[in-house]
Tab-separated table of C-alpha atoms and ligand atoms in Angstrom:
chain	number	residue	atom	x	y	z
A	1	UNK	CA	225.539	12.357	-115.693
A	2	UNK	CA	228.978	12.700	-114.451
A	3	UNK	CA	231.523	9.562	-113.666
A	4	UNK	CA	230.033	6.278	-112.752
A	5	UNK	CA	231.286	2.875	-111.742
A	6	UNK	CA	229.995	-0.179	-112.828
A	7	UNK	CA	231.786	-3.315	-111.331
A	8	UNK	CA	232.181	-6.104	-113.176
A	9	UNK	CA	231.286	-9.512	-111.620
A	10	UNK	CA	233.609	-12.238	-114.183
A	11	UNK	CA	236.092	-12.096	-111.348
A	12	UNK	CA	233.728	-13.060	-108.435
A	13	UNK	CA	232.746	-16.036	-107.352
A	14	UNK	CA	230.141	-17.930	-109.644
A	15	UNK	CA	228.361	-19.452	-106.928
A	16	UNK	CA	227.184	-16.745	-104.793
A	17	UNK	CA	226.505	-14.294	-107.506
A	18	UNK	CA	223.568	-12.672	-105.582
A	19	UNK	CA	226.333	-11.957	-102.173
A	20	UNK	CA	228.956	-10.726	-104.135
A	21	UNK	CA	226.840	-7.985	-106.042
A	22	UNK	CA	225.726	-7.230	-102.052
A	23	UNK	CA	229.057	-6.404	-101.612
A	24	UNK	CA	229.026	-3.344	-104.090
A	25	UNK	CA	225.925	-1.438	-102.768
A	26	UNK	CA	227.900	2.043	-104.122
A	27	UNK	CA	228.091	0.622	-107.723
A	28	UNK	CA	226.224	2.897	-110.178
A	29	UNK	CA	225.732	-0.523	-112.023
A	30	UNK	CA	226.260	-3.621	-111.953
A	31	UNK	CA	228.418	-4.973	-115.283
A	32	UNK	CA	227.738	-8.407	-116.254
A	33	UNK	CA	230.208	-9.794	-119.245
A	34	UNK	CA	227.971	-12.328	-121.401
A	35	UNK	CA	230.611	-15.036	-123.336
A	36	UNK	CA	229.476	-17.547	-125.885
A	37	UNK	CA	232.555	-19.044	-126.581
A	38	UNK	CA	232.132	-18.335	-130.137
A	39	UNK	CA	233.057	-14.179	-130.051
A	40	UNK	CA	235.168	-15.087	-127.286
A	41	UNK	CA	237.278	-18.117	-126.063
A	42	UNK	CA	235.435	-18.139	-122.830
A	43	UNK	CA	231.916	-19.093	-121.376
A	44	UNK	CA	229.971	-17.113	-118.902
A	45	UNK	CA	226.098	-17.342	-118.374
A	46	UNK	CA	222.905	-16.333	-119.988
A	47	UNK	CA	219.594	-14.598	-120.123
A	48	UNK	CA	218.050	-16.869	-117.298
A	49	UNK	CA	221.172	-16.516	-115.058
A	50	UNK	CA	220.922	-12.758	-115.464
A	51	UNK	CA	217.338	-12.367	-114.846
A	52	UNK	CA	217.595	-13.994	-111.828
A	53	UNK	CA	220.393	-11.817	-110.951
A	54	UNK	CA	218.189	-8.361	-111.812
A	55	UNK	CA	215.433	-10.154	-109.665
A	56	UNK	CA	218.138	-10.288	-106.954
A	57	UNK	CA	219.399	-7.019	-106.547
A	58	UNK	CA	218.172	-2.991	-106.785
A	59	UNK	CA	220.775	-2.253	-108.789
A	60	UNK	CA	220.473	-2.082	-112.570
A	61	UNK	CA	222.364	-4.237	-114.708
A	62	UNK	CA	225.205	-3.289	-117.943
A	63	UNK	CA	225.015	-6.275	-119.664
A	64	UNK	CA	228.297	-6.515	-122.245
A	65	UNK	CA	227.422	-8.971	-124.793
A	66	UNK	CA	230.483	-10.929	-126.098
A	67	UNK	CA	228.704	-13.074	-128.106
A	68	UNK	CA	228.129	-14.095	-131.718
A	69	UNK	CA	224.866	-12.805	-133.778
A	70	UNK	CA	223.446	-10.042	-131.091
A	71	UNK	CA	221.156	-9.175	-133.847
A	72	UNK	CA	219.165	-12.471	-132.959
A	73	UNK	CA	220.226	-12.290	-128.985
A	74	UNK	CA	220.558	-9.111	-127.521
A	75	UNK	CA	217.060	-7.763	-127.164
A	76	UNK	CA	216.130	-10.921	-124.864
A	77	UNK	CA	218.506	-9.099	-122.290
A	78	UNK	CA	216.404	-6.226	-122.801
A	79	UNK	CA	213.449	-8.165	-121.968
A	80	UNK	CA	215.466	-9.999	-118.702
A	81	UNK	CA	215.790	-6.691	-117.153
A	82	UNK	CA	219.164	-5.249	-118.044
A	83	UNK	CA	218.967	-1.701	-117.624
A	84	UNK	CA	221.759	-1.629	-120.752
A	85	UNK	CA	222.741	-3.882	-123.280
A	86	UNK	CA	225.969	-3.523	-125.246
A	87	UNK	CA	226.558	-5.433	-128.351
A	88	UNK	CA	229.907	-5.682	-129.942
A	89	UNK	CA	229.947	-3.624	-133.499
A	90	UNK	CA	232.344	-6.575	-134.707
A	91	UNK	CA	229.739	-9.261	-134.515
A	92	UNK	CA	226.386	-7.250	-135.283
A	93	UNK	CA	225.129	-7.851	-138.855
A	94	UNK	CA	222.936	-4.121	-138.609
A	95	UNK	CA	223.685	-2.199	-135.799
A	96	UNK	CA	221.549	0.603	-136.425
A	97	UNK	CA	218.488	-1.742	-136.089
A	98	UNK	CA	219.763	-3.438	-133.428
A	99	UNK	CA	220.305	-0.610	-131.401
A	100	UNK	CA	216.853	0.677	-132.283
A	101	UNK	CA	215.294	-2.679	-131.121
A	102	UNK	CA	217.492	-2.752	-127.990
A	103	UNK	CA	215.708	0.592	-126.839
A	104	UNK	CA	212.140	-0.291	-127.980
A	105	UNK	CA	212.268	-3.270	-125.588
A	106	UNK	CA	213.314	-0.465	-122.709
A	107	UNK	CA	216.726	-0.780	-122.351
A	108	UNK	CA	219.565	1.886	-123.120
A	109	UNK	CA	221.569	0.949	-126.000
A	110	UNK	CA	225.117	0.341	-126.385
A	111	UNK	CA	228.051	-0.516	-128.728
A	112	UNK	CA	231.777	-1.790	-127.785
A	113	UNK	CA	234.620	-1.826	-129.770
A	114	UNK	CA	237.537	-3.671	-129.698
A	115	UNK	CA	241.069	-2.357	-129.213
A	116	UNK	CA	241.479	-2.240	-132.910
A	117	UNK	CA	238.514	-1.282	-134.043
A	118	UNK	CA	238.163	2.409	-135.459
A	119	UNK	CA	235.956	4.603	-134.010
A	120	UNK	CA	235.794	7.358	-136.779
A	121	UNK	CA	233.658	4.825	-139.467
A	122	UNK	CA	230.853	5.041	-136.769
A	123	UNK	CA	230.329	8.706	-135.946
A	124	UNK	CA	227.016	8.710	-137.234
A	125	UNK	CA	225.689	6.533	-135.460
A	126	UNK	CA	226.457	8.532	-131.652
A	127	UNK	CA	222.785	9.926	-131.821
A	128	UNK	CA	221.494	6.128	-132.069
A	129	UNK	CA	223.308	4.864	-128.872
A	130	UNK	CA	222.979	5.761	-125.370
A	131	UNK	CA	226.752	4.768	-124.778
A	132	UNK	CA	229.809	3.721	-126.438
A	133	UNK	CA	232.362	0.848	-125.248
A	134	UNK	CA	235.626	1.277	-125.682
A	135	UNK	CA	237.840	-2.609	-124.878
A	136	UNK	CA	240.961	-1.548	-123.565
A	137	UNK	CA	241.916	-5.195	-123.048
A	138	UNK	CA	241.062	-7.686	-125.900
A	139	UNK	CA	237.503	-9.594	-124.368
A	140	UNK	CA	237.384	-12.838	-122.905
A	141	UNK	CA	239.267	-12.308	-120.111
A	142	UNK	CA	239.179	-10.501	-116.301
A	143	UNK	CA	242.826	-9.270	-114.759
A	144	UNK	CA	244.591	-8.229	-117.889
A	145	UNK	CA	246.814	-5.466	-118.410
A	146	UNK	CA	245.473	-2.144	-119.370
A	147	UNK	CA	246.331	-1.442	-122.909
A	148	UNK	CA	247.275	2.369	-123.034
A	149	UNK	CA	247.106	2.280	-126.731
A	150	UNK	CA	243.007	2.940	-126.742
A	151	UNK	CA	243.571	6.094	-124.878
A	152	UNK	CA	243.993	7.670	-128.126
A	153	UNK	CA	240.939	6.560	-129.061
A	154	UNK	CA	238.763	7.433	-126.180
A	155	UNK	CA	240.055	11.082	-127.130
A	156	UNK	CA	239.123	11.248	-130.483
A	157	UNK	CA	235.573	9.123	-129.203
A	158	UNK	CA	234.898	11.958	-126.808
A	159	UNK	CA	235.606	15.136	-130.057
A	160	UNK	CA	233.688	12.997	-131.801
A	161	UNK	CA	230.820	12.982	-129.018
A	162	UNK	CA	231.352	16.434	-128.749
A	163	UNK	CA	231.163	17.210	-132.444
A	164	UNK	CA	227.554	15.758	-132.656
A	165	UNK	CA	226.320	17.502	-129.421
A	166	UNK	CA	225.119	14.183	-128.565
A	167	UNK	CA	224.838	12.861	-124.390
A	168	UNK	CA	226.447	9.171	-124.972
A	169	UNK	CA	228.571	8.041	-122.049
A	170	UNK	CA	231.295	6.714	-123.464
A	171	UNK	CA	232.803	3.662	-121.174
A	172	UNK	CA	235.639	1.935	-120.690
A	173	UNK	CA	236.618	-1.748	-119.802
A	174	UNK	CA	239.530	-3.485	-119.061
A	175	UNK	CA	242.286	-3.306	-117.014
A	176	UNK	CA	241.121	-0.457	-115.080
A	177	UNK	CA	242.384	0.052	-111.759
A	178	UNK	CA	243.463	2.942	-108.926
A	179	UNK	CA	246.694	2.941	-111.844
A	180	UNK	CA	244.882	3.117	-114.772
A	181	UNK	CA	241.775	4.730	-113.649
A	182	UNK	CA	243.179	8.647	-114.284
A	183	UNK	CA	244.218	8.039	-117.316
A	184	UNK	CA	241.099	7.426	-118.897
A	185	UNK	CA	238.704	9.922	-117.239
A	186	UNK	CA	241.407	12.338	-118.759
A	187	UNK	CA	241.338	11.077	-122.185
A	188	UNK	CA	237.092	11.852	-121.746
A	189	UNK	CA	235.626	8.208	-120.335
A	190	UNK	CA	232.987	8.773	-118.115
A	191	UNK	CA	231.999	5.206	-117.310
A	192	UNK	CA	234.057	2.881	-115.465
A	193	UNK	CA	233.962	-0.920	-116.032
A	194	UNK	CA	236.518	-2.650	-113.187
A	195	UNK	CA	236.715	-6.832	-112.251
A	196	UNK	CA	240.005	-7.523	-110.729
A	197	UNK	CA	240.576	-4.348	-109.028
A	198	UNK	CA	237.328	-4.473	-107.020
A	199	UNK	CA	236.952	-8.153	-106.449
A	200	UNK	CA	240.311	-8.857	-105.589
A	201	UNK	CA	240.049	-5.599	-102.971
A	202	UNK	CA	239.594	-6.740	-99.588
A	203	UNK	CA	236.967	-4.268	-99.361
A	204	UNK	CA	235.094	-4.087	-103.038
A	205	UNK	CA	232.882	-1.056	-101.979
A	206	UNK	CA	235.467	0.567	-100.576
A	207	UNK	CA	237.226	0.182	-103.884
A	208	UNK	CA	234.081	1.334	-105.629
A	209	UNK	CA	234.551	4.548	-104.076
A	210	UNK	CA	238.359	5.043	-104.292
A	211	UNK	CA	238.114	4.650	-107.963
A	212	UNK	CA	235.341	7.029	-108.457
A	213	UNK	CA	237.002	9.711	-106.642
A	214	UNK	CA	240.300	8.799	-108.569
A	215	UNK	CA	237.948	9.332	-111.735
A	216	UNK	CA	236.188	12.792	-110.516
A	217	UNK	CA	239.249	14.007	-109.159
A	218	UNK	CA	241.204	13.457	-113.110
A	219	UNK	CA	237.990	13.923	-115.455
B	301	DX5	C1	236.701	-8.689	-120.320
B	301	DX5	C2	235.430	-8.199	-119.711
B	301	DX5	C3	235.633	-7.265	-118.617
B	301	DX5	C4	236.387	-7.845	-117.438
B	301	DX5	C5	237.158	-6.749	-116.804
B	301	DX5	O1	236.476	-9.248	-121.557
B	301	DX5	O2	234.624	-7.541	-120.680
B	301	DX5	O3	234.425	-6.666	-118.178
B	301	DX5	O4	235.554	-8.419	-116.475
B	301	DX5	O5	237.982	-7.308	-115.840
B	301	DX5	P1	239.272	-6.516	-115.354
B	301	DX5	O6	238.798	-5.253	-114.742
B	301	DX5	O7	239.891	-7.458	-114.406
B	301	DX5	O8	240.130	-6.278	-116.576
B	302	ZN	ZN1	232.949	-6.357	-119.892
């Protein structure tokens, strides 16, 4: 599939979501960051706010689900047009099921990790998901500082990915900027999650762009 850059909208303004995604017409997708305040200590929106947003755009939606009990939850994104849903492993009582149901109600299915959360007790599970998350910032939060320990990680993700033959995109989020961006497309992400970088630009598409090239030009 090659690299891909899905902006993330937590950092734009709340009140004219449907503009600001306008904004990003060279986004491969548009990543929207689900908070319950329960998984995380922060509150973002729900299934009707983002079906009206897939209504509102051509763009398909990465929904990132940082909420408690996905198992009950994250197939209604499914069903409110997200084109993928990522649950976190941490909070999901089965994940294999979930996953399974997440891509019987047409949606490509996808598991995040945080920072400290070991990739190696879930190799089995590759051929089941369509991509793997890896947090390298703790959730809850746009604009923080890229943690470099993950990149370890996303290396041993992508042997693992390799290992199993299997084609999951393994993504990134958090943190990742024109500094940070080369990096991870070295240490194998192929899937770019950035807020701050490309909100905060003056021009966010023309962001979009510098950070895939940054990506194709390190991966
Ligand atoms: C954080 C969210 C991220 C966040 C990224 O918990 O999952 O998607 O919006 O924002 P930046 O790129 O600013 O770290
Ligand atoms: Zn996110």
């Amino acid at each position: 599939m090659g690299i891909q850059i899905t902006p993330s909208i937590l950092n734009a303004d709340f009140a004219a979501l449907g503009a600001e995604v306008a904004r990003i017409p060279s986004a491969d997708w548009v990543h929207v960051d689900v908070m319950d305040n329960h998984f995380v200590p922060n509150l973002t929106f729900g299934p009707t706010m983002v079906e009206a947003l897939a209504r509102s755009t051509d763009l398909p939606l990465d929904a990132h689900l940082m909420i408690a009990d996905p198992d009950r939850h994250a197939p209604t994104y499914a069903e409110a047009g997200c084109g993928s849903v990522t649950f976190h492993v941490e909070a999901a009582a089965a994940p294999v099921r979930l996953a399974r149901e997440i891509r019987a109600a047409g949606a490509r299915a996808s598991m995040a990790l945080r920072p400290a959360t070991p990739v190696e007790p879930y190799e089995d599970l590759l051929p089941e998901l369509d991509m793997l998350l890896l947090m390298t910032v703790e959730p809850g939060f746009g604009g923080q500082k890229f943690l470099d320990l993950v990149l370890p990680k996303i290396r041993r993700a992508r042997a693992l990915m390799e290992k199993h033959g299997v084609e999951t995109w393994l993504q990134v989020d958090g943190g990742v900027s024109l500094e940070t961006i080369e990096r991870c497309a070295e240490a194998g992400a192929d899937v770019f999650v950035a807020g701050s970088a490309v909100y905060s630009a003056d021009d966010p598409d023309a962001m979009v762009e510098a950070l895939r090239a940054a990506a194709e030009a390190a991966g």
